[in-house]
C-alpha positions as MATLAB code, in Angstrom:
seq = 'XXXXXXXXXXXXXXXXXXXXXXXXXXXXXXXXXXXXXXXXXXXXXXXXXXXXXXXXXXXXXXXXXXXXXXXXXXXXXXXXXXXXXXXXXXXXXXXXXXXXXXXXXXXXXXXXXXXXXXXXXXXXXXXXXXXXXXXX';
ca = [
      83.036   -0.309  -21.136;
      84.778   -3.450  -19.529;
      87.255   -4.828  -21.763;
      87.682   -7.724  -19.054;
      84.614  -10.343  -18.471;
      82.840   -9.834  -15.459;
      83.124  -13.727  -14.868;
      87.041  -13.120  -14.587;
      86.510  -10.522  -11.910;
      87.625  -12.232   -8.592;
      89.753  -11.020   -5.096;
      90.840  -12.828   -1.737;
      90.710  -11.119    1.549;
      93.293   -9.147    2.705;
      95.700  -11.300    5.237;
      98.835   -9.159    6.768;
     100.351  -10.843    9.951;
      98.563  -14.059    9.669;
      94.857  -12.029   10.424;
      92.468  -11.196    7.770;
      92.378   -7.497    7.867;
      88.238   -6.333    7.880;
      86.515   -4.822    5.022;
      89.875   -5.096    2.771;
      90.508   -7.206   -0.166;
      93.076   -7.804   -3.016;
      92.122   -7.761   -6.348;
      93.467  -11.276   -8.205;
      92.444  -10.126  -11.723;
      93.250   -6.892  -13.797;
      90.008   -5.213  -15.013;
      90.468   -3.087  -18.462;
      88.376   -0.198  -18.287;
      87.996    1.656  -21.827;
      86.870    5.125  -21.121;
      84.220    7.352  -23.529;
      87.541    8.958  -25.218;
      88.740    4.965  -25.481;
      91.720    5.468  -23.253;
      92.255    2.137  -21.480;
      92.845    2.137  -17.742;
      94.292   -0.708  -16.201;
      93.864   -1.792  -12.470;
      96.268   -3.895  -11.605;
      96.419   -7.335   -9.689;
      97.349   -6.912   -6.587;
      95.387   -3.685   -5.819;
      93.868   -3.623   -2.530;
      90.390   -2.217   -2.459;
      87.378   -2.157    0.421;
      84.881   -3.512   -2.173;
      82.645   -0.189   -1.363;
      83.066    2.341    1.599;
      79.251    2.758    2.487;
      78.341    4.039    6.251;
      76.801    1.564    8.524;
      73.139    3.384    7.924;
      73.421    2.947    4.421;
      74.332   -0.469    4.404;
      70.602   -1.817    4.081;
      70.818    0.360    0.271;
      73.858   -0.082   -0.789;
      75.952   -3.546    0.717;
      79.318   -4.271    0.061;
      78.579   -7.196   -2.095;
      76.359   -7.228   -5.224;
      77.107   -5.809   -9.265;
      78.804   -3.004   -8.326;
      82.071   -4.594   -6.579;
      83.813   -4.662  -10.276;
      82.659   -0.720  -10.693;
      83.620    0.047   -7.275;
      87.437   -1.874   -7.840;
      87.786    0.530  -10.956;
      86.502    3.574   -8.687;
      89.070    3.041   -5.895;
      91.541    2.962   -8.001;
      90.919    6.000  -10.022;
      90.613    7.760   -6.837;
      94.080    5.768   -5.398;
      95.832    7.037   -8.607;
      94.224   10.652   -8.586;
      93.573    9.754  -12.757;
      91.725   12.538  -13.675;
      89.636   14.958  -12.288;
      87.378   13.636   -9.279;
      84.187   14.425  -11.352;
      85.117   11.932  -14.071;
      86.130    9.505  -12.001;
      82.785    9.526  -10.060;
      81.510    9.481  -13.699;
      83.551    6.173  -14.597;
      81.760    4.599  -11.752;
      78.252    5.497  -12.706;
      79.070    4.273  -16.078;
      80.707    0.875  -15.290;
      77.666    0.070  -12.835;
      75.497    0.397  -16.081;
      78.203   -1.693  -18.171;
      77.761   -4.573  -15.329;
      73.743   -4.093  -15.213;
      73.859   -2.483  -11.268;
      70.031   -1.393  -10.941;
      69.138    2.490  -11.909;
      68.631    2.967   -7.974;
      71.298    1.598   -6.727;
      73.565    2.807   -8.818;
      72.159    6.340   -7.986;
      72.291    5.470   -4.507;
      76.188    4.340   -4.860;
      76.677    7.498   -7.043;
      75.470    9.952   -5.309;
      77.166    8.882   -2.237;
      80.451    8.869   -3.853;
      79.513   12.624   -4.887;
      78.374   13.725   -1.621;
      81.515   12.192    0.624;
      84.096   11.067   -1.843;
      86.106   14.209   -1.939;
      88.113   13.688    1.492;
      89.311   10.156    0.165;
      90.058   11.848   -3.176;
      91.789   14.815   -0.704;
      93.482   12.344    1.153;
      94.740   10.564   -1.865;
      96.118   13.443   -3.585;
      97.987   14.329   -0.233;
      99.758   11.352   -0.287;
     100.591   11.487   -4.267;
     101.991   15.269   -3.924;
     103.745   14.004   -0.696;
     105.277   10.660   -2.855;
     106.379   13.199   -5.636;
     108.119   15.159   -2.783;
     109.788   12.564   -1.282;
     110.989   10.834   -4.633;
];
């Protein structure tokens, strides 16, 4: 469940070299997330996010903006941080789009699609935390 309101949830667009950069934004809140096991994760302020990744012929299902932006925030950054195993993470999402009252379809919709493609973000992720562990 959210330990954060859903009224506090709020980001800007993502500006780098004076342009707004296209389907990124920057979270200006910290969401609390309290897990089934009541671990709390934290995403941070600051966290850049792409409010959902949904193909162009899925938009008309699933848009970018709606319920699920909070869920979706929480998502990319459990995938961004490689916290836990992909599974639960796809998991957290499906439950946090019932915590914010995201409609049995769509939240289907959003979840399966995170289950069906997710894994090469979740790769690509973990490439770049075993390559930051390398390097540091």
């Amino acid at each position: 469940m959210f330990l954060t309101a859903l009224d506090s949830f709020y980001y800007k667009p993502l500006v780098k070299d004076g342009h707004i950069v296209k389907n990124r934004v920057v979270l200006q809140c910290h969401i609390i997330w309290e897990t089934e096991s009541e671990a709390e994760v934290v995403v941070p302020v600051g966290f850049e996010f792409d409010l959902v990744s949904v193909p162009w012929w899925l938009g008309f299902m699933a848009q970018k903006l709606g319920r699920h932006q909070r869920a979706a925030a929480l998502h990319d950054w459990l995938y961004y941080r490689n916290i836990g195993p992909r599974e639960w993470s796809d998991r957290q999402f499906l439950l946090a789009m019932k915590a914010d009252r995201v409609s049995r379809v769509r939240r289907w919709l959003l979840w399966r699609g995170v289950r069906r493609v997710g894994f090469a973000s979740w790769l690509r992720h973990s490439l770049r935390i075993a390559k930051e562990d390398n390097e540091g």
